[in-house]
Amino acid sequence: MFLVSRKTLGIWKVLMEDLKELNMLIDYVGHPAMNDDYLNKKRLDTLNMLIRTNRHVVIVNIGSIHHTRKDGWDHFTRYGEMFKEIKRIALKRSNVTWIDVKDDVSIPELSKILNEYNYTITPSTEINISGTNLSGCVMSNKQTSVTNFAELGFKVNIILPMCAEGENTGVNDLEKMMKAITHMYSHLKKRKLIDNVDLRWPYLKT
């Protein structure tokens, strides 16, 4: 049996960094054919600004790893390539830790993945969540959704200029996003999670 001394455990704990904030990208490329060019570019530009801040940034990318190209889907391929280029830049920057994970992981599984990078999340860690769809995976459908983090007592920030909505009907992104925000507000209010969740625009810190 392999035994670890208390001293060794203490050193290991010191080496772990308690994150002040964690940035979650949920299905970030999403469904760009369902959104206007402005919103698609705005989301990518905001992500690009995020990685260029002076502070240390930890990004967990869920769901946009192996699916950044779909045959015949010109919109998806175009924005997918832009996303991959931003990721390539991020991986070269010393202030950014970029972590790709599988399509859906639980919060305990996510915590273990972060431990492998010497990071820990605690109830004092602010969780910044963005992606698509706002009223679907971002709100509740993914295990790392706004709802699941908020139910565990985390402070969650929804980063609006980094979100998109393709599930709701609407003649443009304004209508779709208004419907998504309304639906999300009702969902969080019903579950008494409003106090744990903020909408942010802008949120970037230098």
Coordinates of C-alpha atoms in Angstrom, one line a residue:
M1 CA 0.0 0.0 0.0
F2 CA 1.3 3.5 -0.9
L3 CA 1.1 5.9 2.0
V4 CA 1.3 9.7 1.8
S5 CA 2.6 11.6 4.8
R6 CA 0.7 14.6 6.2
K7 CA 3.7 16.7 5.2
T8 CA 3.4 15.6 1.6
L9 CA -0.3 16.3 1.6
G10 CA 0.4 19.7 3.0
I11 CA 2.9 20.5 0.3
W12 CA 0.4 19.3 -2.3
K13 CA -2.3 21.5 -0.9
V14 CA 0.0 24.5 -1.0
L15 CA 0.8 23.9 -4.6
M16 CA -2.9 23.9 -5.5
E17 CA -4.3 27.3 -6.5
D18 CA -7.8 28.3 -5.3
L19 CA -9.3 30.0 -8.3
K20 CA -11.0 33.4 -7.8
E21 CA -12.9 32.9 -11.0
L22 CA -13.3 30.2 -13.7
N23 CA -14.5 30.8 -17.3
M24 CA -16.8 28.2 -18.8
L25 CA -17.4 28.0 -22.5
I26 CA -20.4 25.8 -23.3
D27 CA -20.8 24.7 -26.9
Y28 CA -19.2 28.0 -27.8
V29 CA -19.2 27.8 -31.6
G30 CA -22.8 26.7 -31.3
H31 CA -25.2 27.1 -34.2
P32 CA -24.0 30.2 -36.1
A33 CA -26.3 29.7 -39.0
M34 CA -29.2 30.5 -36.7
N35 CA -27.6 33.8 -35.6
D36 CA -26.7 37.0 -37.4
D37 CA -23.1 37.8 -38.3
Y38 CA -22.9 40.6 -35.7
L39 CA -23.6 38.3 -32.8
N40 CA -21.3 35.6 -34.1
K41 CA -18.5 38.1 -34.5
K42 CA -19.3 39.8 -31.2
R43 CA -19.0 36.6 -29.2
L44 CA -15.7 35.7 -30.9
D45 CA -14.3 39.2 -30.4
T46 CA -15.2 39.2 -26.7
L47 CA -13.5 35.8 -26.2
N48 CA -10.5 37.3 -28.0
M49 CA -10.4 40.2 -25.6
L50 CA -10.7 37.9 -22.6
I51 CA -7.5 36.1 -23.4
R52 CA -5.6 39.4 -23.9
T53 CA -6.2 40.7 -20.4
N54 CA -3.1 41.0 -18.1
R55 CA -4.6 38.8 -15.4
H56 CA -4.4 35.0 -15.3
V57 CA -7.3 33.5 -17.1
V58 CA -8.5 29.9 -16.8
I59 CA -10.9 28.8 -19.5
V60 CA -12.7 25.4 -19.7
N61 CA -14.1 24.7 -23.1
I62 CA -16.9 22.2 -23.2
G63 CA -18.4 20.8 -26.4
S64 CA -16.4 22.7 -29.1
I65 CA -13.4 20.4 -29.4
H66 CA -14.0 17.9 -32.2
H67 CA -17.0 19.4 -33.8
T68 CA -15.7 22.7 -35.2
R69 CA -16.3 21.5 -38.8
K70 CA -19.5 20.2 -40.4
D71 CA -19.4 19.3 -44.1
G72 CA -21.5 21.7 -46.2
W73 CA -22.2 24.0 -43.2
D74 CA -20.3 27.1 -44.4
H75 CA -21.4 29.2 -41.4
F76 CA -20.3 26.6 -38.9
T77 CA -17.0 26.0 -40.7
R78 CA -16.2 29.7 -40.9
Y79 CA -16.8 30.6 -37.3
G80 CA -15.4 27.3 -36.1
E81 CA -12.1 28.2 -37.8
M82 CA -12.2 31.6 -36.2
F83 CA -12.7 29.9 -32.8
K84 CA -9.8 27.5 -33.4
E85 CA -7.5 30.5 -34.3
I86 CA -8.4 32.3 -31.0
K87 CA -7.7 29.1 -29.1
R88 CA -4.3 28.8 -30.9
I89 CA -3.4 32.3 -29.7
A90 CA -4.6 31.5 -26.2
L91 CA -2.4 28.5 -25.9
K92 CA 0.6 30.6 -26.7
R93 CA -0.1 33.2 -24.0
S94 CA 1.5 32.7 -20.6
N95 CA -1.5 34.2 -18.8
V96 CA -4.0 31.8 -20.2
T97 CA -4.8 28.2 -19.2
W98 CA -7.1 26.6 -21.8
I99 CA -8.6 23.2 -20.9
D100 CA -10.7 21.2 -23.4
V101 CA -13.0 18.6 -21.9
K102 CA -15.6 16.2 -23.3
D103 CA -19.1 17.3 -24.3
D104 CA -20.6 17.0 -20.9
V105 CA -19.0 16.5 -17.4
S106 CA -20.4 16.8 -13.9
I107 CA -19.1 19.5 -11.6
P108 CA -17.2 16.9 -9.4
E109 CA -15.6 15.5 -12.6
L110 CA -14.7 19.1 -13.6
S111 CA -13.2 19.7 -10.2
K112 CA -10.9 16.6 -10.7
I113 CA -9.9 17.8 -14.1
L114 CA -8.9 21.2 -12.6
N115 CA -6.9 19.4 -9.9
E116 CA -4.8 17.9 -12.6
Y117 CA -3.8 21.4 -13.6
N118 CA -3.2 22.3 -9.9
Y119 CA -6.4 24.3 -9.6
T120 CA -9.3 24.0 -7.1
I121 CA -12.7 25.6 -7.1
T122 CA -14.4 26.6 -3.8
P123 CA -17.7 28.3 -3.0
S124 CA -15.8 31.6 -3.2
T125 CA -14.9 30.9 -6.9
E126 CA -16.9 33.0 -9.2
I127 CA -18.1 31.0 -12.3
N128 CA -18.3 33.0 -15.5
I129 CA -20.5 31.0 -18.0
S130 CA -21.1 31.7 -21.7
G131 CA -22.0 29.8 -24.8
T132 CA -25.1 28.4 -26.6
N133 CA -27.9 28.1 -26.2
L134 CA -28.6 30.6 -23.5
S135 CA -32.0 29.1 -22.6
G136 CA -30.8 25.5 -23.1
C137 CA -27.3 24.2 -22.3
V138 CA -26.1 27.4 -20.6
M139 CA -29.1 27.7 -18.4
S140 CA -29.7 24.1 -17.3
N141 CA -29.2 21.3 -19.9
K142 CA -25.4 20.8 -19.3
Q143 CA -24.2 19.4 -16.0
T144 CA -21.9 22.5 -15.7
S145 CA -24.8 24.8 -16.4
V146 CA -25.8 28.0 -14.5
T147 CA -28.5 26.2 -12.6
N148 CA -26.2 23.4 -11.4
F149 CA -23.5 25.7 -10.2
A150 CA -25.9 28.0 -8.5
E151 CA -27.6 25.1 -6.7
L152 CA -24.3 24.3 -5.2
G153 CA -24.0 27.8 -3.8
F154 CA -21.5 29.2 -6.4
K155 CA -21.7 32.8 -7.5
V156 CA -22.4 32.6 -11.3
N157 CA -22.0 35.3 -13.9
I158 CA -23.7 34.9 -17.3
I159 CA -21.5 36.8 -19.8
L160 CA -24.2 38.1 -22.2
P161 CA -21.9 39.3 -25.1
M162 CA -20.5 35.8 -25.2
C163 CA -23.9 34.0 -25.4
A164 CA -26.2 33.1 -28.3
E165 CA -29.7 31.7 -28.7
G166 CA -30.8 29.6 -31.5
E167 CA -33.6 27.5 -29.9
N168 CA -36.1 30.3 -29.5
T169 CA -38.1 31.7 -32.4
G170 CA -37.6 35.3 -33.5
V171 CA -36.9 37.4 -36.6
N172 CA -33.5 38.4 -35.3
D173 CA -31.0 37.8 -32.5
L174 CA -32.6 40.6 -30.4
E175 CA -35.9 38.8 -30.2
K176 CA -34.3 35.4 -29.6
M177 CA -32.1 36.8 -26.8
M178 CA -35.0 38.7 -25.1
K179 CA -37.0 35.5 -25.1
A180 CA -34.1 33.5 -23.8
I181 CA -33.4 36.0 -20.9
T182 CA -37.1 36.0 -20.0
H183 CA -37.2 32.3 -19.9
M184 CA -34.0 32.1 -17.9
Y185 CA -35.2 34.7 -15.4
S186 CA -38.4 32.7 -14.8
H187 CA -36.5 29.5 -14.4
L188 CA -34.1 30.9 -11.9
K189 CA -36.8 32.7 -9.9
K190 CA -38.9 29.6 -9.7
R191 CA -35.9 27.7 -8.2
K192 CA -35.0 30.6 -5.9
L193 CA -31.5 31.0 -7.5
I194 CA -31.7 34.6 -8.6
D195 CA -29.5 35.8 -5.7
N196 CA -26.7 33.5 -7.0
V197 CA -26.7 34.7 -10.6
D198 CA -25.8 38.0 -12.3
L199 CA -26.0 39.1 -15.9
R200 CA -22.7 40.8 -17.0
W201 CA -21.9 43.2 -19.8
P202 CA -19.1 44.1 -20.0
Y203 CA -17.2 42.1 -17.3
L204 CA -13.6 42.1 -18.5
K205 CA -11.1 43.3 -16.0
T206 CA -7.6 44.6 -16.8

